Amino acid sequence: MQAAQDRSRPPLRAIIFDVDGTLAETEETHREAFNRTFAEFGLSWNWDRALYRRLLKVSGGKERMRAYAEQADPDRIGDGFDAMAAAMHRRKTALYTAAVESGGVPFRPGVARLIEQARAAGLTLAVATTTSEANVIALFNAVTGGEGPGWFACIACAEQAPRKKPDPQVYDLVLERLGMPAESCVALEDSTNGVRAARAAGIPVIVTESIYTQGDDFTGALAVHPDLSSVTLEDIRALSWAR
Ligand code: XBP
Ligand code: MG
């Protein structure tokens, strides 16, 4: 893929990875952790795949539980709900990180190779995710033996950016920490919320559809791929220059 290089555009300096659905297909493990937590808390809530796909339109586990309660169990929304949701989210995160660290959630096709290519080319790597920090570390521990976080100049999670995608806060924070203009970066995302957040921060974005986002609206993305297995660093450079 050789696109004419628009020399007026800054060269590619950084790739910013989303986590859930982009680095790895993690949402089934999230969904199972949510359901186990609901059972432990004595709730009859059970999120099947079809329902979870709809609920994923809401970024953030705590926000997702509130959105579900408002539509399906409104009597629970009262003074103590946020405290209960926070307690459930802590338990869910513990169940999720244990499941991820036990193995079985690999990087998606092409992710490890692209990270290696980017590092070899001297590009800066970053993470911009809605998920909790512990979840990101658990994934890197399981897949890279703990070496992964050291590859990234910045890992921005829900704790550092509480306004969740499609709000651009997490991407704005990454740009601020990298000290780079948005146009010299490319974001890799799997969801409509992620595309909208990256674009709102002015960052070009490439999509790899995930099991829960296939066929969604990715308006604003430079390209949409089933995964990264056939996407090289040169493809990303060419796309970012051809805009
Ligand atoms: C996807 C999300 C997260 C996860 C659940 O994040 O929206 O909320 O579904 O993780 P990403 P938490 O930006 O990486 O695609 O329960 O920790 O929120
Ligand atoms: Mg995602």
Short mmCIF file of C-alpha atoms and ligand atoms in Angstrom, two decimals:
data_model
loop_
_atom_site.label_atom_id
_atom_site.label_comp_id
_atom_site.label_asym_id
_atom_site.label_seq_id
_atom_site.Cartn_x
_atom_site.Cartn_y
_atom_site.Cartn_z
CA MET A 1 0.00 0.00 0.00
CA GLN A 2 1.93 3.06 -1.23
CA ALA A 3 0.09 6.34 -0.63
CA ALA A 4 1.57 9.62 -1.75
CA GLN A 5 3.41 11.04 1.21
CA ASP A 6 1.95 14.41 2.14
CA ARG A 7 5.15 16.09 3.29
CA SER A 8 3.08 18.80 4.95
CA ARG A 9 2.00 16.25 7.50
CA PRO A 10 4.28 15.47 10.46
CA PRO A 11 5.94 12.03 10.34
CA LEU A 12 4.42 9.26 12.45
CA ARG A 13 6.00 9.38 15.92
CA ALA A 14 3.64 7.38 18.18
CA ILE A 15 1.08 4.59 18.14
CA ILE A 16 -1.58 4.71 20.87
CA PHE A 17 -3.26 1.39 21.65
CA ASP A 18 -6.71 0.89 23.07
CA VAL A 19 -6.87 -2.23 25.29
CA ASP A 20 -10.18 -4.08 25.42
CA GLY A 21 -11.01 -5.46 22.02
CA THR A 22 -7.84 -4.04 20.45
CA LEU A 23 -4.81 -5.47 22.27
CA ALA A 24 -6.85 -8.56 23.20
CA GLU A 25 -10.37 -9.97 23.05
CA THR A 26 -11.03 -9.35 26.73
CA GLU A 27 -14.74 -8.57 26.85
CA GLU A 28 -15.91 -12.16 27.33
CA THR A 29 -13.67 -12.34 30.40
CA HIS A 30 -15.09 -9.01 31.60
CA ARG A 31 -18.64 -10.27 31.02
CA GLU A 32 -18.01 -13.49 32.96
CA ALA A 33 -16.45 -11.52 35.84
CA PHE A 34 -19.48 -9.20 35.94
CA ASN A 35 -21.90 -12.14 36.06
CA ARG A 36 -19.95 -13.96 38.78
CA THR A 37 -19.93 -10.74 40.81
CA PHE A 38 -23.68 -10.23 40.44
CA ALA A 39 -24.28 -13.76 41.73
CA GLU A 40 -21.94 -13.20 44.70
CA PHE A 41 -23.84 -9.99 45.55
CA GLY A 42 -27.15 -11.86 45.41
CA LEU A 43 -28.45 -10.05 42.32
CA SER A 44 -30.47 -11.86 39.66
CA TRP A 45 -28.65 -9.83 37.00
CA ASN A 46 -27.11 -11.88 34.21
CA TRP A 47 -25.63 -10.27 31.11
CA ASP A 48 -25.78 -12.60 28.09
CA ARG A 49 -23.79 -11.81 24.93
CA ALA A 50 -26.61 -10.00 23.13
CA LEU A 51 -27.35 -7.79 26.13
CA TYR A 52 -23.65 -7.17 26.80
CA ARG A 53 -23.13 -6.02 23.22
CA ARG A 54 -25.78 -3.35 23.84
CA LEU A 55 -24.37 -2.45 27.26
CA LEU A 56 -20.89 -1.95 25.79
CA LYS A 57 -22.19 1.25 24.23
CA VAL A 58 -21.56 2.58 27.75
CA SER A 59 -17.83 2.75 28.49
CA GLY A 60 -16.67 1.97 32.01
CA GLY A 61 -17.77 -0.92 34.18
CA LYS A 62 -19.33 1.19 36.94
CA GLU A 63 -21.13 3.39 34.44
CA ARG A 64 -22.31 0.25 32.62
CA MET A 65 -23.78 -1.25 35.81
CA ARG A 66 -25.65 1.99 36.55
CA ALA A 67 -26.98 2.20 32.99
CA TYR A 68 -28.21 -1.40 33.27
CA ALA A 69 -29.85 -0.81 36.68
CA GLU A 70 -31.61 2.29 35.39
CA GLN A 71 -33.19 0.31 32.56
CA ALA A 72 -33.71 -3.11 34.17
CA ASP A 73 -33.77 -2.68 37.95
CA PRO A 74 -34.60 0.98 38.68
CA ASP A 75 -35.70 0.29 42.25
CA ARG A 76 -32.05 -0.34 43.09
CA ILE A 77 -31.08 3.18 42.10
CA GLY A 78 -31.00 4.97 45.44
CA ASP A 79 -28.58 6.55 47.89
CA GLY A 80 -26.52 3.42 48.37
CA PHE A 81 -26.27 2.37 44.74
CA ASP A 82 -22.97 4.05 43.91
CA ALA A 83 -21.31 2.49 46.96
CA MET A 84 -22.67 -0.93 45.99
CA ALA A 85 -21.56 -0.45 42.38
CA ALA A 86 -18.08 0.52 43.55
CA ALA A 87 -17.88 -2.57 45.78
CA MET A 88 -19.13 -4.80 42.96
CA HIS A 89 -16.64 -3.22 40.57
CA ARG A 90 -13.74 -3.89 42.94
CA ARG A 91 -14.80 -7.54 43.19
CA LYS A 92 -15.33 -7.80 39.44
CA THR A 93 -11.84 -6.39 38.82
CA ALA A 94 -10.35 -8.96 41.21
CA LEU A 95 -12.15 -11.78 39.40
CA TYR A 96 -11.17 -10.39 35.99
CA THR A 97 -7.48 -9.91 36.81
CA ALA A 98 -7.28 -13.43 38.30
CA ALA A 99 -8.85 -14.87 35.17
CA VAL A 100 -6.54 -12.94 32.84
CA GLU A 101 -3.41 -13.74 34.85
CA SER A 102 -4.30 -17.44 34.75
CA GLY A 103 -3.70 -17.22 30.97
CA GLY A 104 -6.04 -17.83 28.08
CA VAL A 105 -6.40 -14.21 26.93
CA PRO A 106 -3.68 -13.72 24.27
CA PHE A 107 -2.87 -10.60 22.28
CA ARG A 108 -4.95 -10.42 19.09
CA PRO A 109 -3.33 -11.43 15.77
CA GLY A 110 -0.64 -9.00 14.61
CA VAL A 111 -0.46 -7.01 17.86
CA ALA A 112 2.87 -8.41 19.12
CA ARG A 113 4.47 -8.12 15.65
CA LEU A 114 3.29 -4.50 15.24
CA ILE A 115 4.57 -3.56 18.70
CA GLU A 116 7.93 -5.13 17.80
CA GLN A 117 8.05 -3.29 14.44
CA ALA A 118 7.19 0.02 16.10
CA ARG A 119 9.81 -0.42 18.82
CA ALA A 120 12.46 -1.40 16.26
CA ALA A 121 11.59 1.75 14.26
CA GLY A 122 12.03 3.91 17.35
CA LEU A 123 8.36 4.92 17.56
CA THR A 124 6.81 5.87 20.90
CA LEU A 125 4.08 3.55 22.22
CA ALA A 126 1.22 4.49 24.52
CA VAL A 127 -2.01 3.05 25.91
CA ALA A 128 -5.32 4.93 26.17
CA THR A 129 -8.02 2.82 27.78
CA THR A 130 -11.32 3.11 29.63
CA THR A 131 -10.56 0.02 31.68
CA SER A 132 -9.00 -0.09 35.13
CA GLU A 133 -5.22 0.01 35.56
CA ALA A 134 -5.10 -3.38 37.31
CA ASN A 135 -6.71 -4.96 34.24
CA VAL A 136 -4.04 -3.58 31.91
CA ILE A 137 -1.19 -4.77 34.15
CA ALA A 138 -2.80 -8.22 34.46
CA LEU A 139 -2.98 -8.54 30.67
CA PHE A 140 0.65 -7.50 30.21
CA ASN A 141 1.75 -9.82 33.03
CA ALA A 142 -0.03 -12.74 31.41
CA VAL A 143 1.00 -12.07 27.81
CA THR A 144 4.47 -10.48 28.14
CA GLY A 145 5.67 -11.84 31.47
CA GLY A 146 5.44 -8.34 32.95
CA GLU A 147 7.82 -6.76 30.41
CA GLY A 148 5.01 -5.06 28.45
CA PRO A 149 4.39 -1.90 30.50
CA GLY A 150 8.07 -0.92 30.02
CA TRP A 151 7.48 -0.72 26.26
CA PHE A 152 4.98 2.13 26.69
CA ALA A 153 5.92 5.74 27.36
CA CYS A 154 2.47 6.30 28.83
CA ILE A 155 -0.35 4.06 30.04
CA ALA A 156 -3.52 6.11 30.68
CA CYS A 157 -6.46 4.25 32.29
CA ALA A 158 -9.83 4.94 33.94
CA GLU A 159 -8.10 6.11 37.13
CA GLN A 160 -6.25 8.91 35.29
CA ALA A 161 -9.12 9.79 32.94
CA PRO A 162 -12.48 9.35 34.70
CA ARG A 163 -14.48 10.83 31.81
CA LYS A 164 -14.88 7.71 29.64
CA LYS A 165 -14.78 7.33 25.84
CA PRO A 166 -16.26 8.84 23.63
CA ASP A 167 -15.02 11.70 25.84
CA PRO A 168 -11.49 12.48 24.56
CA GLN A 169 -10.03 12.95 28.07
CA VAL A 170 -7.84 9.83 28.04
CA TYR A 171 -6.43 10.68 24.60
CA ASP A 172 -5.87 14.32 25.53
CA LEU A 173 -3.96 13.10 28.59
CA VAL A 174 -1.75 10.80 26.48
CA LEU A 175 -0.95 13.63 24.04
CA GLU A 176 -0.07 15.92 26.96
CA ARG A 177 2.21 13.31 28.53
CA LEU A 178 3.88 12.45 25.19
CA GLY A 179 4.30 16.13 24.33
CA MET A 180 3.41 15.36 20.73
CA PRO A 181 0.88 16.86 18.32
CA ALA A 182 -2.16 14.69 17.62
CA GLU A 183 -1.29 14.57 13.92
CA SER A 184 1.98 12.76 14.60
CA CYS A 185 0.17 9.89 16.31
CA VAL A 186 -2.16 7.10 15.22
CA ALA A 187 -4.67 5.44 17.56
CA LEU A 188 -5.69 1.78 17.20
CA GLU A 189 -9.23 1.16 18.41
CA ASP A 190 -12.05 -1.41 18.21
CA SER A 191 -15.17 0.59 19.09
CA THR A 192 -17.33 3.50 17.99
CA ASN A 193 -16.72 5.19 21.36
CA GLY A 194 -12.99 4.75 20.88
CA VAL A 195 -13.00 6.21 17.37
CA ARG A 196 -15.03 9.19 18.54
CA ALA A 197 -12.73 9.79 21.51
CA ALA A 198 -9.57 9.65 19.37
CA ARG A 199 -11.05 11.89 16.66
CA ALA A 200 -12.27 14.40 19.26
CA ALA A 201 -8.64 14.61 20.39
CA GLY A 202 -7.59 15.16 16.74
CA ILE A 203 -5.83 11.80 16.50
CA PRO A 204 -6.07 9.72 13.29
CA VAL A 205 -7.52 6.31 14.13
CA ILE A 206 -7.42 2.84 12.57
CA VAL A 207 -9.99 0.23 13.62
CA THR A 208 -9.65 -3.50 14.18
CA GLU A 209 -13.17 -4.81 14.67
CA SER A 210 -13.65 -7.03 17.74
CA ILE A 211 -16.18 -9.72 18.57
CA TYR A 212 -18.53 -7.15 20.13
CA THR A 213 -18.04 -4.31 17.62
CA GLN A 214 -18.13 -6.02 14.22
CA GLY A 215 -20.19 -3.97 11.80
CA ASP A 216 -20.53 -0.97 14.11
CA ASP A 217 -20.29 2.64 12.87
CA PHE A 218 -16.60 3.61 12.55
CA THR A 219 -17.15 6.93 10.79
CA GLY A 220 -13.98 8.99 11.04
CA ALA A 221 -11.57 6.04 11.01
CA LEU A 222 -8.79 5.98 8.39
CA ALA A 223 -9.37 2.26 7.81
CA VAL A 224 -11.26 -0.70 9.29
CA HIS A 225 -9.61 -4.15 9.50
CA PRO A 226 -10.81 -7.49 10.91
CA ASP A 227 -7.54 -7.59 12.87
CA LEU A 228 -3.90 -6.44 12.65
CA SER A 229 -2.55 -9.65 11.11
CA SER A 230 -2.13 -8.00 7.70
CA VAL A 231 -1.41 -4.43 8.88
CA THR A 232 2.25 -3.37 8.91
CA LEU A 233 3.93 -0.26 10.27
CA GLU A 234 4.36 0.94 6.67
CA ASP A 235 0.61 0.57 6.10
CA ILE A 236 -0.04 2.72 9.16
CA ARG A 237 2.49 5.32 8.00
CA ALA A 238 0.97 5.40 4.51
CA LEU A 239 -2.55 5.78 5.89
CA SER A 240 -1.52 8.58 8.25
CA TRP A 241 0.19 10.46 5.41
CA ALA A 242 -2.58 9.92 2.87
CA ARG A 243 -5.27 11.63 4.97
C1 XBP B 1 -13.46 -1.03 27.34
C2 XBP B 1 -14.39 -0.61 28.41
C3 XBP B 1 -14.15 -1.08 29.82
C4 XBP B 1 -14.25 -2.61 29.90
C5 XBP B 1 -14.47 -3.07 31.31
O1 XBP B 1 -12.28 -0.29 27.56
O2 XBP B 1 -15.30 0.15 28.11
O3 XBP B 1 -15.15 -0.49 30.62
O4 XBP B 1 -15.39 -3.03 29.16
O5 XBP B 1 -13.42 -2.59 32.15
P1 XBP B 1 -11.29 0.09 26.28
P2 XBP B 1 -13.79 -1.84 33.52
O6 XBP B 1 -11.25 1.59 26.25
O7 XBP B 1 -9.97 -0.53 26.62
O8 XBP B 1 -11.90 -0.51 25.03
O9 XBP B 1 -14.83 -2.70 34.22
O10 XBP B 1 -12.48 -1.76 34.29
O11 XBP B 1 -14.32 -0.50 33.11
MG MG B 2 -11.80 -1.08 23.15
#
